[in-house]
């Protein structure tokens, strides 16, 4: 994609030109589409960077900082962009982390883990899980947030409190400072060199520490502030907790929001992840009693105590599965979600007894019952986690959802909750609700807000001023407990801390960033109205995505996240396109965005829907993509309907094409075949589809001969086998270990398990409609699914006989629209529930790789799939960086760079495996090509490892 520097300010053009000497052009981004997309974070602020730089190494960071220092160019470092206070946006230079920042190292006893800033928090915990350890910080965004942001914001969460946050669990840090110097506090030589070369800095930090510790009033204020959760301003507690300037420096970096330097890696002391857990949802008739319970629970062995007010409970009381009694709770009611964890079951039972005893004398709406059932505990937590999206899902289009974050002394919590409710009434926020981490006095309040009128802005300003006055002057609390200061709370930092502490923060900023190049305007800002400026517009774009809150939780699951755009970024851009269309302003920009979106937003979108599984409000951005394709393909609707009506003939043609390609492959060999087809693809402007040595041979026509059917009796189980279009046309790759087609292998396995296998009549012309649906050809897609539904009703005897679907994407498509009488099973479900119990399994000793397709994940079948593979192999490898493979039906042929980007880390992860397995034939083409292994259906492995169970 072409960069655009014509509108770039002169000082940025100079930086851009000099960066090109050591950073490749594809990692220097200036075009209007991507600067808007990449510049967006989860806050309700909007700044568009002049330049986005994607760095891959520490050396590049050092050179970039040195160059920025020389030119006086501001830099803002961005990890995942899930922060909420406007600390990760800029109108200058935004620095993104590339692939080179995902490293980690665990020490011998797993008591420490060294992490680069690009590691996702949940991935760090996944690496530690075999040792029953985890990192301390546990923000709600942990599945998307990266370590760099977690540390730079001192993000905490539901369980970590103040004892296990980044500040308290920091062991060592490697950082790059504003002069380009690198300090690694885990390396004695690096520390000695730094002390020698930065003697003035060391002496000043020591002096500031001594002055702070010797100032009783200031010291007392700092100690009070950090008894609570607090992320307002800089971590002044570093000046009283430590005397060594190296310790002071690395702890000042925690929570500094990228304003003091760059964290290159961080070593955390890990904390136990106890295997035994119990959860209770306890309802009280008044907030006063609820908060009294919190104080009583604090000294007990609780891991988490989450408070939900009546407004919060009301927002979810009508959702499926909610107990009826919630609707009848009094207006002042509230609830506590309590969790306790222990090393052993015996310890857990004792802890439950102690916890219940501590609040037994308090009146509750229902008896206190702890559950150790994982599913029930998950449902309790889903209630708590559903509060924020519950507001987001019902807000008016054009408004945003704001989640504020304050902390009060626990003993004053009940009065503080009541006072907040009075402010909601005063400023007309009737939908506002409160929840929070009650043990720490940390409350979140959520409300909807528009910024399109002066009155709306006045209301927001009035509420925030009153909240600041309430928190600071009445309760001595924290204005930002865990979300960071950012731009949102910068005008209130001096109000909260007082003049002496604020001046100390200014001294620290001037000491460590004298030129002010690191994230200017964040944490410290002299503009008293900065929190009311650069507000993000959220115009109506499409009802399918209008509820998006741009949180970024979807991004790690998207296969195009490192190639072009993520779901959040697609929505951001579509909103901007629709805003420009509706306003009629800047037609040149609109034309450019439309042109660039065709590839960045549409062509490289796999439309896999994985984003919906992590979106708090359940948005499937693939639905938007399909609707855009529907609009773009309206003139081809008749052609699609013709293809749907002649589908059997097209399947024969496809099989012939695979046969012809395989013949050419056999004749020419892989290298010549690849050279020939690559040349043809270039000459055709990429109209000729991509060919790889992993391409399938042609599948044999499916037949069930009389001799292949088991002897039928009254006890014989019947199943209708529905092979997908891909299974019917695509055989194994040339040189496959087993040349048997998937359909034949499936029939063989089902028979082995004792099933009589039936096939639908006129199978060749049947289709679930997925090939049409993915291109927005909705009429043809629905016609094919309806036709298939009718045929299945007939052969299943109106649903009496179950249906086995051998391809997960097709199973998902059918489950969304088949006649309800048809009992359709994805292959994973059927194998797990019916086939596996009927066989004797002898697992292989070699490790195998498993790819869990996006449709498998969306159907909630990951666990049974892993259970099948674990029965067949003693070691199952599931690559942690791979989500959707990006093959997306035919995208692997037409847009192969999507598949290549999604699987770029696959080979190094699975190269030691015996083979790879999945549940989609097209996905297996790309997986085989990019891994160097042969990927096949799990059916092959299960057949290889099994014998009929002896009677």
Coordinates of C-alpha atoms in Angstrom, one line a residue, residues 125-644:
X125 CA -0.6 -17.4 32.0
X126 CA -0.9 -20.2 29.5
X127 CA 2.8 -20.6 29.5
X128 CA 2.8 -20.8 33.3
X129 CA -0.3 -23.1 33.6
X130 CA 1.7 -26.4 33.6
X131 CA 3.5 -25.1 36.8
X132 CA 0.2 -24.0 38.5
X133 CA 1.5 -20.4 38.4
X134 CA 0.4 -17.2 36.8
X135 CA 1.3 -13.5 36.6
X136 CA -0.2 -11.3 39.3
X137 CA -2.0 -8.6 37.2
X138 CA -5.4 -9.9 36.0
X139 CA -7.2 -7.0 34.1
X140 CA -10.5 -7.8 32.5
X141 CA -8.8 -7.2 29.1
X142 CA -6.1 -9.9 29.8
X143 CA -7.1 -11.9 26.7
X144 CA -6.2 -9.0 24.5
X145 CA -4.0 -6.7 26.6
X146 CA -0.2 -7.0 26.2
X147 CA 2.4 -7.1 28.9
X148 CA 3.8 -3.7 27.8
X149 CA 0.5 -2.0 28.4
X150 CA -0.3 -4.0 31.6
X151 CA 3.0 -2.9 33.1
X152 CA 2.9 0.7 31.8
X153 CA -0.6 1.2 33.2
X154 CA -0.1 -0.9 36.4
X155 CA -3.3 -2.6 35.3
X156 CA -4.8 -4.9 37.9
X157 CA -8.2 -6.6 38.0
X158 CA -10.6 -8.7 40.0
X159 CA -8.2 -10.8 42.0
X160 CA -4.8 -9.2 42.1
X161 CA -5.6 -6.3 44.4
X162 CA -2.6 -4.2 45.4
X163 CA -0.5 -7.1 46.5
X164 CA -0.1 -8.8 43.2
X165 CA -0.1 -5.9 40.7
X166 CA 2.9 -5.1 38.4
X167 CA 4.5 -2.8 40.9
X168 CA 4.5 -5.4 43.7
X169 CA 5.5 -8.4 41.6
X170 CA 8.2 -6.7 39.6
X171 CA 11.5 -8.5 39.8
X172 CA 13.5 -6.9 37.0
X173 CA 13.1 -4.7 33.9
X174 CA 15.0 -3.9 30.7
X175 CA 14.2 -0.3 29.6
X176 CA 15.2 2.2 27.0
X177 CA 15.4 5.8 28.3
X178 CA 15.1 9.1 26.4
X179 CA 18.8 9.4 25.7
X180 CA 18.7 6.0 24.0
X181 CA 20.5 4.3 26.8
X182 CA 19.5 0.7 27.8
X183 CA 19.3 -0.5 31.4
X184 CA 18.7 -4.1 32.3
X185 CA 18.2 -4.4 36.1
X186 CA 18.6 -8.2 35.9
X187 CA 22.1 -7.8 34.6
X188 CA 24.7 -6.6 37.1
X189 CA 27.1 -5.4 34.4
X190 CA 24.3 -3.3 32.8
X191 CA 23.5 -1.8 36.2
X192 CA 27.1 -1.0 37.0
X193 CA 27.6 0.7 33.6
X194 CA 24.4 2.6 34.0
X195 CA 25.4 3.9 37.4
X196 CA 28.7 5.0 36.1
X197 CA 27.3 6.7 32.9
X198 CA 24.3 8.3 34.6
X199 CA 25.7 9.4 37.9
X200 CA 23.7 12.6 37.9
X201 CA 20.4 10.8 37.3
X202 CA 21.2 8.3 40.0
X203 CA 22.1 11.1 42.5
X204 CA 18.9 13.1 41.7
X205 CA 16.7 10.1 42.1
X206 CA 18.3 9.3 45.5
X207 CA 18.0 12.9 46.6
X208 CA 14.3 13.0 45.6
X209 CA 13.7 9.8 47.5
X210 CA 15.4 11.2 50.6
X211 CA 13.4 14.4 50.5
X212 CA 10.2 12.5 50.1
X213 CA 10.9 10.1 52.9
X214 CA 11.8 13.0 55.2
X215 CA 8.6 15.0 54.4
X216 CA 6.1 13.5 56.9
X217 CA 3.0 15.0 55.3
X218 CA 3.9 14.0 51.8
X219 CA 5.0 10.5 53.0
X220 CA 1.8 10.0 54.8
X221 CA -0.2 11.0 51.8
X222 CA 1.7 8.6 49.6
X223 CA 1.2 5.8 52.0
X224 CA -2.5 6.5 52.3
X225 CA -2.9 6.6 48.5
X226 CA -1.3 3.3 47.9
X227 CA -3.2 1.5 50.6
X228 CA -5.9 1.9 48.1
X229 CA -5.7 1.0 44.4
X230 CA -4.2 4.0 42.7
X231 CA -2.9 4.7 39.2
X232 CA -3.4 8.5 39.2
X233 CA -0.1 10.2 38.3
X234 CA 3.3 8.7 38.8
X235 CA 4.2 5.9 41.2
X236 CA 5.5 8.1 44.0
X237 CA 5.5 5.2 46.3
X238 CA 8.7 4.1 44.6
X239 CA 10.4 7.1 46.4
X240 CA 9.4 5.8 49.8
X241 CA 9.5 2.1 49.2
X242 CA 13.1 2.0 47.9
X243 CA 16.4 3.7 48.5
X244 CA 18.5 2.3 45.6
X245 CA 17.9 4.6 42.6
X246 CA 17.9 1.6 40.3
X247 CA 14.9 0.2 42.2
X248 CA 13.3 3.6 42.3
X249 CA 13.7 4.0 38.5
X250 CA 12.3 0.6 37.5
X251 CA 9.3 1.0 39.8
X252 CA 8.6 4.6 38.5
X253 CA 8.3 3.0 35.0
X254 CA 5.4 0.9 36.3
X255 CA 2.2 2.9 35.6
X256 CA 4.1 5.7 33.8
X257 CA 2.0 5.1 30.6
X258 CA 5.0 5.4 28.3
X259 CA 5.9 8.9 29.4
X260 CA 9.2 8.1 31.0
X261 CA 10.7 5.5 28.6
X262 CA 10.2 2.2 26.8
X263 CA 9.9 -1.2 28.6
X264 CA 11.8 -3.7 26.5
X265 CA 11.1 -6.6 28.8
X266 CA 9.9 -7.2 32.3
X267 CA 10.5 -10.0 34.8
X268 CA 7.5 -10.8 37.1
X269 CA 7.5 -12.8 40.2
X270 CA 4.7 -15.3 39.5
X271 CA 1.9 -16.2 42.0
X272 CA 0.1 -19.5 42.7
X273 CA -2.8 -20.6 40.5
X274 CA -4.6 -22.8 42.9
X275 CA -6.4 -25.7 41.1
X276 CA -9.3 -25.9 43.6
X277 CA -11.8 -23.0 43.4
X278 CA -15.3 -22.3 44.7
X279 CA -17.6 -19.4 43.9
X280 CA -20.8 -18.0 45.5
X281 CA -23.2 -15.3 44.3
X282 CA -24.6 -13.8 47.5
X283 CA -27.5 -11.3 47.5
X284 CA -28.3 -8.8 50.2
X285 CA -31.3 -6.5 50.6
X286 CA -29.3 -3.3 51.1
X287 CA -26.1 -1.8 50.0
X288 CA -25.2 -1.1 53.6
X289 CA -25.3 -4.8 54.5
X290 CA -23.4 -5.7 51.3
X291 CA -20.6 -3.3 52.2
X292 CA -20.5 -4.5 55.8
X293 CA -20.0 -8.0 54.4
X294 CA -17.1 -6.7 52.4
X295 CA -15.3 -5.5 55.5
X296 CA -15.9 -8.8 57.2
X297 CA -14.7 -10.8 54.3
X298 CA -11.4 -8.8 53.8
X299 CA -9.4 -10.8 56.5
X300 CA -10.8 -14.2 55.3
X301 CA -9.2 -16.4 52.6
X302 CA -11.1 -14.9 49.7
X303 CA -9.5 -14.5 46.2
X304 CA -12.1 -12.1 44.8
X305 CA -15.1 -10.2 46.1
X306 CA -17.0 -8.4 43.3
X307 CA -19.8 -6.0 44.1
X308 CA -22.9 -5.4 41.8
X309 CA -25.5 -2.8 42.6
X310 CA -29.2 -3.1 41.9
X311 CA -29.0 -1.2 38.6
X312 CA -26.3 -3.7 37.5
X313 CA -28.5 -6.7 38.5
X314 CA -31.5 -5.2 36.7
X315 CA -29.4 -4.9 33.5
X316 CA -29.0 -8.7 33.4
X317 CA -32.0 -10.0 35.3
X318 CA -34.0 -10.9 32.1
X319 CA -31.2 -12.7 30.4
X320 CA -31.6 -16.5 29.8
X321 CA -30.7 -18.6 32.9
X322 CA -31.0 -15.8 35.4
X323 CA -32.9 -16.8 38.6
X324 CA -36.4 -15.5 38.9
X325 CA -35.9 -14.0 42.3
X326 CA -33.4 -11.4 41.0
X327 CA -36.4 -9.6 39.5
X328 CA -38.1 -9.3 42.9
X329 CA -35.1 -7.9 44.8
X330 CA -35.7 -4.5 46.6
X331 CA -34.4 -1.2 45.1
X332 CA -31.5 -1.0 47.5
X333 CA -30.3 -4.6 47.0
X334 CA -26.8 -5.6 45.9
X335 CA -24.8 -8.7 45.4
X336 CA -21.3 -10.0 46.0
X337 CA -19.6 -12.5 43.8
X338 CA -17.2 -14.3 46.1
X339 CA -14.4 -16.7 45.0
X340 CA -11.9 -18.6 47.2
X341 CA -9.0 -20.8 46.0
X342 CA -6.9 -23.4 47.6
X343 CA -4.1 -26.0 47.0
X344 CA -6.2 -28.9 48.1
X345 CA -9.9 -29.8 48.3
X346 CA -9.7 -30.1 52.0
X347 CA -8.3 -26.6 52.4
X348 CA -11.0 -25.3 50.1
X349 CA -13.7 -26.8 52.2
X350 CA -12.3 -25.3 55.3
X351 CA -12.0 -21.9 53.6
X352 CA -15.6 -22.0 52.5
X353 CA -16.6 -22.8 56.1
X354 CA -14.6 -19.8 57.4
X355 CA -15.9 -17.4 54.8
X356 CA -19.6 -18.4 55.4
X357 CA -19.1 -18.1 59.2
X358 CA -17.7 -14.5 58.9
X359 CA -21.0 -13.2 57.4
X360 CA -23.4 -15.8 58.8
X361 CA -25.1 -13.2 61.0
X362 CA -25.9 -10.9 58.1
X363 CA -29.3 -11.1 56.4
X364 CA -29.2 -12.4 52.8
X365 CA -31.9 -12.6 50.2
X366 CA -31.0 -16.3 49.6
X367 CA -29.0 -18.9 51.4
X368 CA -25.2 -18.7 50.8
X369 CA -24.2 -21.6 48.6
X370 CA -20.7 -22.1 47.2
X371 CA -20.2 -24.1 44.0
X372 CA -17.1 -26.0 42.9
X373 CA -18.7 -26.9 39.5
X374 CA -16.7 -25.2 36.8
X375 CA -19.7 -24.6 34.6
X376 CA -21.8 -23.1 37.4
X377 CA -18.9 -20.9 38.5
X378 CA -18.4 -19.7 34.9
X379 CA -22.1 -18.7 34.8
X380 CA -21.6 -16.6 38.0
X381 CA -18.6 -14.9 36.5
X382 CA -20.5 -14.3 33.3
X383 CA -23.1 -12.4 35.2
X384 CA -20.4 -10.1 36.6
X385 CA -18.6 -9.7 33.3
X386 CA -21.9 -9.1 31.5
X387 CA -22.6 -5.8 33.3
X388 CA -20.4 -3.6 31.1
X389 CA -21.7 -5.1 27.7
X390 CA -25.2 -5.0 29.1
X391 CA -25.1 -1.2 29.0
X392 CA -23.2 -1.2 25.7
X393 CA -25.8 -3.4 24.0
X394 CA -28.8 -1.2 24.8
X395 CA -27.2 2.3 24.2
X396 CA -28.5 4.6 21.5
X397 CA -26.5 4.6 18.3
X398 CA -24.0 7.5 18.3
X399 CA -23.4 7.3 22.0
X400 CA -20.4 5.7 23.7
X401 CA -20.1 3.7 26.9
X402 CA -17.9 5.2 29.5
X403 CA -16.5 3.2 32.4
X404 CA -15.0 5.2 35.2
X405 CA -12.7 3.8 37.8
X406 CA -12.4 5.1 41.4
X407 CA -11.4 3.8 44.8
X408 CA -12.7 4.6 48.3
X409 CA -11.6 3.4 51.7
X410 CA -13.5 0.1 52.2
X411 CA -15.0 1.1 55.5
X412 CA -16.8 4.0 53.7
X413 CA -17.9 2.0 50.7
X414 CA -21.6 2.0 51.4
X415 CA -21.8 5.8 51.8
X416 CA -19.7 6.2 48.7
X417 CA -22.1 4.1 46.6
X418 CA -25.0 6.1 47.8
X419 CA -23.3 9.4 47.0
X420 CA -22.4 8.2 43.5
X421 CA -26.1 7.3 42.9
X422 CA -27.0 10.8 43.9
X423 CA -24.6 12.2 41.3
X424 CA -26.2 10.0 38.6
X425 CA -29.6 11.5 39.5
X426 CA -28.2 15.1 39.6
X427 CA -26.6 14.9 36.2
X428 CA -29.3 12.7 34.6
X429 CA -27.6 9.4 34.0
X430 CA -30.5 7.0 34.8
X431 CA -28.9 4.0 33.2
X432 CA -25.6 4.3 35.2
X433 CA -24.7 1.2 37.2
X434 CA -21.9 0.3 39.7
X435 CA -19.8 -2.8 40.1
X436 CA -16.3 -3.3 41.3
X437 CA -13.5 -5.0 43.1
X438 CA -15.0 -4.5 46.6
X439 CA -12.1 -5.8 48.7
X440 CA -10.0 -2.8 47.5
X441 CA -12.8 -0.3 47.6
X442 CA -12.4 -0.1 43.8
X443 CA -15.7 0.8 42.0
X444 CA -16.4 1.1 38.3
X445 CA -19.5 3.0 37.2
X446 CA -20.7 2.7 33.7
X447 CA -23.0 5.0 31.7
X448 CA -23.7 6.0 28.2
X449 CA -22.7 9.4 26.8
X450 CA -23.0 11.4 23.7
X451 CA -20.7 14.3 22.8
X452 CA -22.7 15.8 19.9
X453 CA -24.2 18.8 21.8
X454 CA -23.0 21.4 24.2
X455 CA -25.5 20.2 26.8
X456 CA -24.2 16.6 26.6
X457 CA -20.7 17.9 27.1
X458 CA -21.7 20.1 30.0
X459 CA -23.4 17.1 31.7
X460 CA -20.3 15.0 31.4
X461 CA -18.0 17.8 32.6
X462 CA -20.3 18.5 35.6
X463 CA -20.4 14.8 36.5
X464 CA -16.7 14.4 36.4
X465 CA -16.1 17.6 38.4
X466 CA -18.5 16.4 41.1
X467 CA -17.0 12.9 41.1
X468 CA -13.5 14.4 41.5
X469 CA -14.7 16.5 44.4
X470 CA -16.5 13.6 46.0
X471 CA -13.6 11.1 45.7
X472 CA -10.8 13.5 46.7
X473 CA -12.3 15.8 49.3
X474 CA -15.0 13.7 50.9
X475 CA -13.3 10.3 50.9
X476 CA -9.6 10.8 50.2
X477 CA -9.9 8.2 47.5
X478 CA -8.3 7.6 44.1
X479 CA -9.7 9.0 40.9
X480 CA -8.1 6.3 38.8
X481 CA -7.7 3.0 40.6
X482 CA -6.5 0.7 37.7
X483 CA -7.3 2.3 34.3
X484 CA -4.4 4.8 34.3
X485 CA -4.5 8.6 34.2
X486 CA -4.2 9.2 30.5
X487 CA -5.8 12.3 29.1
X488 CA -9.0 11.6 30.9
X489 CA -7.8 12.3 34.4
X490 CA -4.8 14.5 33.7
X491 CA -6.6 17.7 34.7
X492 CA -7.4 16.3 38.1
X493 CA -4.0 14.9 39.1
X494 CA -3.0 18.0 41.1
X495 CA -6.4 18.1 42.7
X496 CA -6.0 14.6 44.0
X497 CA -2.3 14.8 45.0
X498 CA -1.8 18.4 46.0
X499 CA 0.8 20.9 44.9
X500 CA 3.9 19.3 46.5
X501 CA 3.3 15.8 45.1
X502 CA 2.3 17.3 41.7
X503 CA 5.5 19.3 41.5
X504 CA 7.5 16.2 42.4
X505 CA 5.8 14.4 39.5
X506 CA 6.8 17.3 37.2
X507 CA 10.4 17.0 38.4
X508 CA 10.5 13.3 37.7
X509 CA 9.1 13.9 34.1
X510 CA 11.7 16.6 33.5
X511 CA 14.5 14.4 34.9
X512 CA 13.7 11.3 32.8
X513 CA 12.3 13.0 29.6
X514 CA 13.8 16.5 29.5
X515 CA 12.8 17.1 25.9
X516 CA 9.2 15.9 26.5
X517 CA 9.2 13.4 23.6
X518 CA 7.5 10.5 25.4
X519 CA 3.7 10.6 25.1
X520 CA 3.3 14.4 25.8
X521 CA 0.0 15.4 27.4
X522 CA -0.5 12.1 29.2
X523 CA -0.5 12.0 33.0
X524 CA 0.7 15.6 33.3
X525 CA -1.2 18.2 31.2
X526 CA -1.7 21.9 31.9
X527 CA -4.9 22.1 29.9
X528 CA -7.7 21.9 32.4
X529 CA -10.1 21.0 29.6
X530 CA -8.1 18.3 27.8
X531 CA -10.5 15.6 28.9
X532 CA -13.2 17.3 26.9
X533 CA -11.2 17.6 23.7
X534 CA -10.5 15.3 20.8
X535 CA -13.6 13.2 21.5
X536 CA -14.2 10.2 19.3
X537 CA -17.2 10.3 17.0
X538 CA -19.3 7.1 16.8
X539 CA -21.6 7.7 13.9
X540 CA -24.2 5.2 12.7
X541 CA -22.5 2.9 10.2
X542 CA -24.6 -0.3 10.1
X543 CA -26.9 -1.9 12.6
X544 CA -24.7 -5.0 12.5
X545 CA -21.8 -3.1 14.2
X546 CA -23.3 0.1 15.6
X547 CA -23.0 -1.4 19.2
X548 CA -19.2 -1.7 18.9
X549 CA -17.4 0.1 21.7
X550 CA -14.0 -0.2 20.0
X551 CA -12.5 -2.1 23.0
X552 CA -10.2 -4.2 20.9
X553 CA -11.0 -7.5 22.6
X554 CA -11.6 -9.0 19.2
X555 CA -8.2 -8.3 17.8
X556 CA -6.1 -11.2 18.9
X557 CA -8.5 -13.7 17.3
X558 CA -8.4 -12.1 13.8
X559 CA -6.3 -13.8 11.2
X560 CA -5.7 -10.6 9.3
X561 CA -4.5 -8.6 12.4
X562 CA -0.9 -8.4 11.3
X563 CA -1.6 -8.2 7.5
X564 CA -4.1 -5.5 7.2
X565 CA -6.9 -4.7 9.7
X566 CA -8.7 -6.1 12.7
X567 CA -12.4 -6.2 13.3
X568 CA -12.2 -3.1 15.5
X569 CA -10.3 -1.3 12.8
X570 CA -12.7 -2.3 10.1
X571 CA -15.6 -0.9 12.1
X572 CA -13.7 2.3 12.8
X573 CA -13.1 2.8 9.1
X574 CA -16.6 1.9 8.0
X575 CA -17.9 4.5 10.5
X576 CA -15.6 7.1 9.0
X577 CA -16.7 6.2 5.5
X578 CA -20.4 6.4 6.4
X579 CA -19.7 9.7 8.3
X580 CA -18.1 11.2 5.2
X581 CA -20.9 9.9 2.9
X582 CA -23.6 11.4 5.1
X583 CA -21.9 14.7 5.7
X584 CA -20.7 15.3 2.1
X585 CA -17.5 16.7 3.5
X586 CA -14.0 15.8 2.1
X587 CA -15.0 13.8 -1.0
X588 CA -11.3 13.2 -1.8
X589 CA -10.7 11.5 1.5
X590 CA -13.9 9.5 1.1
X591 CA -12.8 8.3 -2.3
X592 CA -9.4 7.2 -1.0
X593 CA -10.8 5.4 2.0
X594 CA -13.3 3.5 -0.2
X595 CA -10.5 2.5 -2.6
X596 CA -8.2 1.3 0.1
X597 CA -10.9 -0.4 2.1
X598 CA -11.6 -2.7 -0.8
X599 CA -8.4 -4.7 -0.1
X600 CA -7.6 -3.7 3.5
X601 CA -11.2 -4.2 4.8
X602 CA -13.0 -6.5 2.5
X603 CA -10.6 -8.7 0.4
X604 CA -8.4 -9.7 3.4
X605 CA -11.3 -10.3 5.8
X606 CA -11.7 -14.1 6.4
X607 CA -15.2 -13.4 7.7
X608 CA -14.6 -16.3 10.1
X609 CA -16.6 -14.7 12.9
X610 CA -14.1 -15.5 15.6
X611 CA -14.3 -11.9 16.7
X612 CA -17.9 -12.5 17.9
X613 CA -16.5 -15.0 20.5
X614 CA -14.5 -12.3 22.3
X615 CA -16.6 -9.2 21.6
X616 CA -18.4 -8.0 24.8
X617 CA -21.5 -7.2 22.8
X618 CA -21.3 -10.2 20.4
X619 CA -20.6 -8.4 17.1
X620 CA -19.5 -10.6 14.2
X621 CA -17.7 -8.2 11.9
X622 CA -17.8 -11.0 9.2
X623 CA -21.5 -10.2 8.9
X624 CA -20.6 -6.6 7.9
X625 CA -18.1 -7.9 5.4
X626 CA -20.6 -10.2 3.9
X627 CA -23.2 -7.4 3.6
X628 CA -20.6 -5.2 1.9
X629 CA -19.9 -8.1 -0.5
X630 CA -23.6 -8.5 -1.1
X631 CA -23.8 -4.9 -2.1
X632 CA -20.8 -5.2 -4.4
X633 CA -22.0 -8.4 -6.0
X634 CA -25.6 -7.4 -6.7
X635 CA -25.0 -7.6 -10.4
X636 CA -23.8 -11.2 -10.1
X637 CA -26.8 -12.5 -8.2
X638 CA -28.3 -14.1 -11.3
X639 CA -25.0 -15.9 -11.9
X640 CA -24.9 -17.2 -8.4
X641 CA -28.5 -18.5 -8.6
X642 CA -27.6 -20.3 -11.9
X643 CA -24.6 -21.9 -10.2
X644 CA -26.8 -23.0 -7.3

